[in-house]
Short mmCIF file of C-alpha atoms in Angstrom, two decimals:
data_model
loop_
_atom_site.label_atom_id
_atom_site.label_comp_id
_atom_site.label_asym_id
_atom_site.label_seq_id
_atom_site.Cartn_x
_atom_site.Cartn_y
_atom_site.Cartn_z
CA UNK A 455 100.99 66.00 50.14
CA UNK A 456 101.49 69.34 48.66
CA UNK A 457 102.28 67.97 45.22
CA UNK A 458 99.02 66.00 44.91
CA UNK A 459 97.13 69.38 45.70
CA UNK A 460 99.36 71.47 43.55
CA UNK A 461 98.74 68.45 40.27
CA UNK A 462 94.96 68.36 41.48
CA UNK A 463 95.32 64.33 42.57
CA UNK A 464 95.65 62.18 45.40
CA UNK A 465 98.81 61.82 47.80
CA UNK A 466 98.59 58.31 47.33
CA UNK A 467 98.58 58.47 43.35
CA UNK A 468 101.98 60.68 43.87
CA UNK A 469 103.49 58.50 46.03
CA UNK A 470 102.47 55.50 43.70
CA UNK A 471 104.18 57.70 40.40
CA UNK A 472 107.13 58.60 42.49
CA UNK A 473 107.71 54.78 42.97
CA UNK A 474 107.13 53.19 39.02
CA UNK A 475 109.53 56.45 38.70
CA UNK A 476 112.15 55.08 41.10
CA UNK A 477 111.85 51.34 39.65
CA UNK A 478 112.42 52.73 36.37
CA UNK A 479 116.08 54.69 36.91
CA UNK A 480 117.06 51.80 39.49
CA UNK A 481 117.74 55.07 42.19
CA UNK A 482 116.05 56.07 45.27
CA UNK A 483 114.79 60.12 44.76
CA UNK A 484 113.10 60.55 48.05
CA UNK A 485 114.26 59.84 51.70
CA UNK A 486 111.60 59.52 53.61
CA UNK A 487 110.35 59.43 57.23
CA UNK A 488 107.44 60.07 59.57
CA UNK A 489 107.76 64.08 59.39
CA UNK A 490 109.42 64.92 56.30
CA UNK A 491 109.73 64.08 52.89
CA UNK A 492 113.36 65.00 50.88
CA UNK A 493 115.55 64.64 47.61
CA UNK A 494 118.03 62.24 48.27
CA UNK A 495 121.58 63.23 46.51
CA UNK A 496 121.04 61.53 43.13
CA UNK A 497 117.19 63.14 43.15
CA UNK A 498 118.82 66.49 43.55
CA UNK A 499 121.09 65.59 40.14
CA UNK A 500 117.83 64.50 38.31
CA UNK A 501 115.62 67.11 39.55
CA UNK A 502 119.05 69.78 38.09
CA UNK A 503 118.48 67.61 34.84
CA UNK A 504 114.91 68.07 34.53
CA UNK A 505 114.90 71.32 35.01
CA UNK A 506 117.35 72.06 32.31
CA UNK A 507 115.20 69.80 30.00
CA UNK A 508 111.78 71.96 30.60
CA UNK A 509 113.81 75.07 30.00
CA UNK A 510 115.32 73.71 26.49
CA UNK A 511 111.45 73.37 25.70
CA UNK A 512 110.67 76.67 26.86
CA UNK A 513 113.28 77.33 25.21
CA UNK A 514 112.24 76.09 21.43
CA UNK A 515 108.51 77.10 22.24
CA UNK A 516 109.73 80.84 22.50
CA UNK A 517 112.16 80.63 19.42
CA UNK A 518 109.01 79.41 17.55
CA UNK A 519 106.99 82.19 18.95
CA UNK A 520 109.40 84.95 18.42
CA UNK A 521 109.65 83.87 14.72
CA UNK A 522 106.12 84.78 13.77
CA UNK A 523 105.68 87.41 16.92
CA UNK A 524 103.15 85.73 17.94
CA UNK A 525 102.56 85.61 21.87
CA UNK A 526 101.76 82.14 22.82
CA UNK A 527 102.90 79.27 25.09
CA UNK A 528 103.53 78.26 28.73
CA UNK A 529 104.08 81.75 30.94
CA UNK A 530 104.94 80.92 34.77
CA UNK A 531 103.67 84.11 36.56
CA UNK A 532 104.46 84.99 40.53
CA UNK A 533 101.75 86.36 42.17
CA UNK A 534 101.52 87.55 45.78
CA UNK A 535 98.82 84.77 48.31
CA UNK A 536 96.54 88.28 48.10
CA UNK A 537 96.25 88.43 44.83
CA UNK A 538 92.59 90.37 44.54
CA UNK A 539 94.29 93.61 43.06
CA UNK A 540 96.24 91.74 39.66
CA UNK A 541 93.44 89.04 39.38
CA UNK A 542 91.30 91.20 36.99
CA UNK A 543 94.03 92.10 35.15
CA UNK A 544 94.88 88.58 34.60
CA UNK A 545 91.83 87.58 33.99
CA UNK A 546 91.38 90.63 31.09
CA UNK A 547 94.64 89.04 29.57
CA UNK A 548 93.94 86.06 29.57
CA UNK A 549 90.52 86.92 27.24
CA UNK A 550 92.85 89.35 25.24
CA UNK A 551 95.27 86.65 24.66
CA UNK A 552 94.14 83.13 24.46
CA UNK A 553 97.32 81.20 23.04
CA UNK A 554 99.26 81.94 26.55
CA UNK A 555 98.90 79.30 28.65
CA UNK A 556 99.17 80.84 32.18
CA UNK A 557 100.99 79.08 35.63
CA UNK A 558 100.31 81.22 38.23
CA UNK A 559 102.41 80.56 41.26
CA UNK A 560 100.87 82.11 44.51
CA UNK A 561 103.55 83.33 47.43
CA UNK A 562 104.47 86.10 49.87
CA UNK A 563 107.89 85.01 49.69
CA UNK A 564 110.18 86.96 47.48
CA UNK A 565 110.48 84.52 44.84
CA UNK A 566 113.95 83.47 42.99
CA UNK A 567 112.93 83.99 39.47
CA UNK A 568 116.04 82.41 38.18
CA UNK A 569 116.14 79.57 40.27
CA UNK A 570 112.40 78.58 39.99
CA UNK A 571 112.14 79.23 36.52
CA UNK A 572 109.06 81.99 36.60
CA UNK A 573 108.93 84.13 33.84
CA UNK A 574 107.71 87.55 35.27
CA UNK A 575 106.34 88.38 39.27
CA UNK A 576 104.60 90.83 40.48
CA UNK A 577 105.33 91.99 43.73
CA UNK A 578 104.95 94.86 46.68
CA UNK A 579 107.91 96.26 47.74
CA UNK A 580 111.10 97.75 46.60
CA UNK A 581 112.99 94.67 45.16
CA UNK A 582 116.39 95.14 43.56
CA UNK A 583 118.29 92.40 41.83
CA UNK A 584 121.11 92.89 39.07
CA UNK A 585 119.80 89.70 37.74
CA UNK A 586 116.48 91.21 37.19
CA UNK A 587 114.12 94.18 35.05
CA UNK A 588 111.49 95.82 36.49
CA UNK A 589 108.95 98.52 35.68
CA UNK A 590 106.98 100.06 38.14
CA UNK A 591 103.29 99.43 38.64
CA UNK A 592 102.36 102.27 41.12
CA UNK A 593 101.18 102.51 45.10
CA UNK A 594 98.61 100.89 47.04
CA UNK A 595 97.89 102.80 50.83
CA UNK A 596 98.50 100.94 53.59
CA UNK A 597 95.62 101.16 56.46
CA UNK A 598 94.54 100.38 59.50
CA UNK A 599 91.28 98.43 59.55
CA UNK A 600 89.21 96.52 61.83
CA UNK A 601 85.63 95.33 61.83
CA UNK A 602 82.87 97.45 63.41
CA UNK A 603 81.89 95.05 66.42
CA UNK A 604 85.54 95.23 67.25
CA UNK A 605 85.47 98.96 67.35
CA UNK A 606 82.09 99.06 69.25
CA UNK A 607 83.62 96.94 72.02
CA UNK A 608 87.05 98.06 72.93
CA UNK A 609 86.50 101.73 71.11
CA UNK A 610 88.49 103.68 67.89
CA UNK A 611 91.29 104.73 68.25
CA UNK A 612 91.56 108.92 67.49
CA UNK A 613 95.49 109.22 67.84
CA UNK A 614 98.49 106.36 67.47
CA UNK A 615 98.93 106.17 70.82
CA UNK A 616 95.62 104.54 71.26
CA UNK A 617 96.68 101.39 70.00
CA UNK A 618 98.16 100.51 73.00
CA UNK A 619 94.91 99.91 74.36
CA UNK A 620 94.10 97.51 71.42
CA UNK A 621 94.86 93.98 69.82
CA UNK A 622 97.25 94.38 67.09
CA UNK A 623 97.47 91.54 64.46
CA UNK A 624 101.07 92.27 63.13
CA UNK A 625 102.19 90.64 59.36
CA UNK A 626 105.96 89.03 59.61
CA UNK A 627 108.25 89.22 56.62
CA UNK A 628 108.34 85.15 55.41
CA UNK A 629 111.91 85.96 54.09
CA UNK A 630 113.32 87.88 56.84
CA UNK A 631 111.25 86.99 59.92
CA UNK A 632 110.62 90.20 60.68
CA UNK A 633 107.20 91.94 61.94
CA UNK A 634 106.16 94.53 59.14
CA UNK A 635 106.46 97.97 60.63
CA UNK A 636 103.28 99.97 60.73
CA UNK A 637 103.61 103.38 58.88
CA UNK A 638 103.04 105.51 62.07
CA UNK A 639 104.50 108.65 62.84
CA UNK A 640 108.03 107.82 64.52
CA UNK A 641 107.08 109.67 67.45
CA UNK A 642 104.67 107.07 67.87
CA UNK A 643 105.81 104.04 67.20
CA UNK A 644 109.83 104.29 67.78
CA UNK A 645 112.07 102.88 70.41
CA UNK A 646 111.46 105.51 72.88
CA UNK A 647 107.62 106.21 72.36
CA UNK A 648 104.51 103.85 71.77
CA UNK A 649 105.75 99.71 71.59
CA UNK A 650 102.69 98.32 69.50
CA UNK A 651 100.93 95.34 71.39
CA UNK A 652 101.53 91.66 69.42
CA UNK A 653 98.34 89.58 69.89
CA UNK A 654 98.88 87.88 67.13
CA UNK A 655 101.72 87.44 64.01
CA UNK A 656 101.35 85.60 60.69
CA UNK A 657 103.53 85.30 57.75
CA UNK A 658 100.33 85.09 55.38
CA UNK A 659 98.07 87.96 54.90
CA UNK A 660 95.46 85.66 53.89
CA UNK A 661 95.35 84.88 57.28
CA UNK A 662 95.99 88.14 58.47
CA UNK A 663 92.38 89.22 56.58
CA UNK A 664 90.59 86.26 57.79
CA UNK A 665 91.60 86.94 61.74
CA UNK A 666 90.90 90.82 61.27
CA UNK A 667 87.16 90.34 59.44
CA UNK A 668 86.85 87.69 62.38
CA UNK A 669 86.93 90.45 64.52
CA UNK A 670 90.01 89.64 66.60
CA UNK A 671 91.82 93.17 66.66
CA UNK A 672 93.30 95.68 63.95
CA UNK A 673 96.02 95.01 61.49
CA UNK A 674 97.76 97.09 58.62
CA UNK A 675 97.07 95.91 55.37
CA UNK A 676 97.14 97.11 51.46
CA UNK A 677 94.12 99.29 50.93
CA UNK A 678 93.80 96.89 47.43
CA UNK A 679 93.45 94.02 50.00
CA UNK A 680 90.05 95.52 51.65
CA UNK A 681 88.31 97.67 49.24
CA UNK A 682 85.53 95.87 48.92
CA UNK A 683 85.30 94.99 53.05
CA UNK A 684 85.41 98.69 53.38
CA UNK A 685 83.10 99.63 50.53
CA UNK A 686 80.78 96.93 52.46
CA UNK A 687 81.20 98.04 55.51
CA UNK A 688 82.84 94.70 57.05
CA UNK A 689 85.54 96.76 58.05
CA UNK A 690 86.38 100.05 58.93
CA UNK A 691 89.67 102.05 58.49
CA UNK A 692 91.60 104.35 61.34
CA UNK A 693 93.82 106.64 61.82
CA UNK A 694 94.16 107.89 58.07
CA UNK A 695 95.58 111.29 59.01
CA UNK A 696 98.71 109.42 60.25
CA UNK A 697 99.48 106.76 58.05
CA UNK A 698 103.18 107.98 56.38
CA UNK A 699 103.82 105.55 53.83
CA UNK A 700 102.37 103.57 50.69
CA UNK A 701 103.07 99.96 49.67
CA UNK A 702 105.02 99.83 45.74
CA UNK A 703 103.95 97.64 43.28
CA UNK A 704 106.60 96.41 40.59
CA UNK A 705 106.12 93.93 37.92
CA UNK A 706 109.95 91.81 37.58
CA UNK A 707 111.21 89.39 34.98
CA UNK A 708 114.97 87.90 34.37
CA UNK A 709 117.56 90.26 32.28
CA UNK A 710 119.67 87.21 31.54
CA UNK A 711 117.03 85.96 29.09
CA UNK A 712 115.83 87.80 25.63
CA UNK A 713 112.17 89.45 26.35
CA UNK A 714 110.29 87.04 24.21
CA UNK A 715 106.89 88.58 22.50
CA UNK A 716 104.54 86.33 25.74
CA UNK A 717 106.48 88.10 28.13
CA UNK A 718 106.48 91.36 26.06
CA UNK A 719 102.87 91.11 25.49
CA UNK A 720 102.09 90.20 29.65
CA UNK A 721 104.13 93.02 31.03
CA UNK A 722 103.05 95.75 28.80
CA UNK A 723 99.37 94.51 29.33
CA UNK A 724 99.89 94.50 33.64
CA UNK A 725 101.18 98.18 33.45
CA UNK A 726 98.87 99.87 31.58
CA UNK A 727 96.00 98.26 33.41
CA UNK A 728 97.13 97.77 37.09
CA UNK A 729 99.23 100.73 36.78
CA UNK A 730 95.78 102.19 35.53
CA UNK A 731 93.59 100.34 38.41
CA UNK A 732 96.27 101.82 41.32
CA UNK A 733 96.14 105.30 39.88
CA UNK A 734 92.20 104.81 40.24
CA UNK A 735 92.50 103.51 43.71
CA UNK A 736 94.69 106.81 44.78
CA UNK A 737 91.97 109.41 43.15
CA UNK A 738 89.89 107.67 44.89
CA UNK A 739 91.24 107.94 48.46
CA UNK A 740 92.13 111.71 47.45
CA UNK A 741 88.75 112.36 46.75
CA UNK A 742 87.30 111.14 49.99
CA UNK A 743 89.84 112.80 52.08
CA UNK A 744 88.67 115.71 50.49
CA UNK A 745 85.21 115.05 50.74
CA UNK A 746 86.18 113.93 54.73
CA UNK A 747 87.59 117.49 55.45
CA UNK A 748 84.39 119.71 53.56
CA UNK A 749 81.86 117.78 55.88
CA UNK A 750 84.44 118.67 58.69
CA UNK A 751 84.29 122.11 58.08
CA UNK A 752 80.80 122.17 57.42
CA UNK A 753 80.12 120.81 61.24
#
């Protein structure tokens, strides 16, 4: 059961808390059945109530904070399933400020702040919601990567058109369903010129990394995502020259509530140093590019 991993205990000790929980209102929460588990009508109601119950806490916890400016307490974070490019920057906040108890809720959906009661998310993308603040973070390159042994067997591709030739592991959108368009040059990969091959698709990039390090074809992914497979030489990047496009990175919290000094203190902290860490990362690919086209013209 996903709760028991999510609490760190067994399925059966959930299912036997879920029951004394039931005996004690007198009301069935749960339907249940071979395949699925559900809120029943009057669990819907209570779970409404209990929600509104840990936000009055939240609630008093922040009016206690903000009285001595203090940042401390309970701060829900939204983090994308690839996390490896804010997880030092979490990590560095959470030594700079002890008091904050971090939740940190792992997705690649776009997450509802409002409805799932997260205090800030960081996320790729251009997201815009009236019922939210952002600030932005800066770019991450997308690239096309693959592992060596793969390359040695079924060649590298020098020009998009290539790929045709090749297994393409494609990421789909968990929200919207759809397959993540490569940032090729529209000559290549538009309705009338090259149709990309689908061997594979996955809604988790996790997964994604894992089938492309396997060696099972070449996939686009955030540069942040395979640094250190590339610095390594696990993997190996193509067809730089004609990527077009870069992946945004935004940090987002609610405008309906008052910036309290834990979520003050978080976001401020996230873009000076992963706006600092992505400014790094694009030097960096400017100054091999650079250092890519003097050996060039020295041969």
């Amino acid at each position: 059961m996903a709760a028991g991993r999510v609490l760190g205990i067994s399925a059966s000790a959930v299912s036997k808390s879920i029951s004394r929980l039931e005996e004690r209102v007198a009301v069935r929460l749960f339907q249940r059945s071979t395949r699925s588990v559900r809120l029943t009508s009057e669990g819907e109601i209570f779970l409404e109530r209990c929600r509104r119950i840990i936000d009055e806490v939240d609630a008093a916890e922040n009016e206690l904070s903000a009285l001595n400016k203090r940042p401390r307490g309970r701060l829900k974070v939204g983090l994308p399933l690839a996390a490896g490019l804010p997880l030092p920057a979490i990590s560095a906040f959470m030594a700079r400020h002890p008091e904050i108890e971090l939740d940190l809720d792992f997705s690649d959906r776009v997450a509802d702040l409002i409805h799932e009661g997260l205090d800030v998310v960081i996320r790729g993308g251009e997201l815009k919601d009236s019922r939210l603040k952002s600030k932005r973070l800066g770019a991450s390159r997308l690239c096309l990567v693959a592992t060596p042994g793969y390359l040695g067997t079924r060649g590298t591709p020098v020009k998009p058109g290539d790929l045709a030739n090749h297994a393409c592991l494609h990421y789909r959108n968990p929200t919207s369903g759809k397959l993540a368009e490569w940032p090729l040059p529209k000559s290549a990969s538009g309705a009338s010129g090259l149709m990309l091959p689908m061997s594979m698709a996955s809604s988790s990039l996790v997964a994604l990394l894992h089938l492309v390090e396997d060696g099972r074809g070449i996939a686009c992914v955030p540069a942040f995502a395979v640094k250190d497979a590339l610095a390594d030489g696990r993997l190996r990047s193509v067809l730089d020259p004609h990527m077009t496009r870069t992946m945004t990175f935004q940090i987002l919290w609610p405008s309906s509530k008052q910036m309290t000094p834990k979520v003050r203190a978080f976001v401020d902290f996230v873009v000076e140093n992963l706006g600092r860490e992505l400014a790094t990362l694009a030097t960096c690919r400017k100054t091999r590019r650079a250092s890519a086209k003097l050996v060039d013209a020295k041969h």
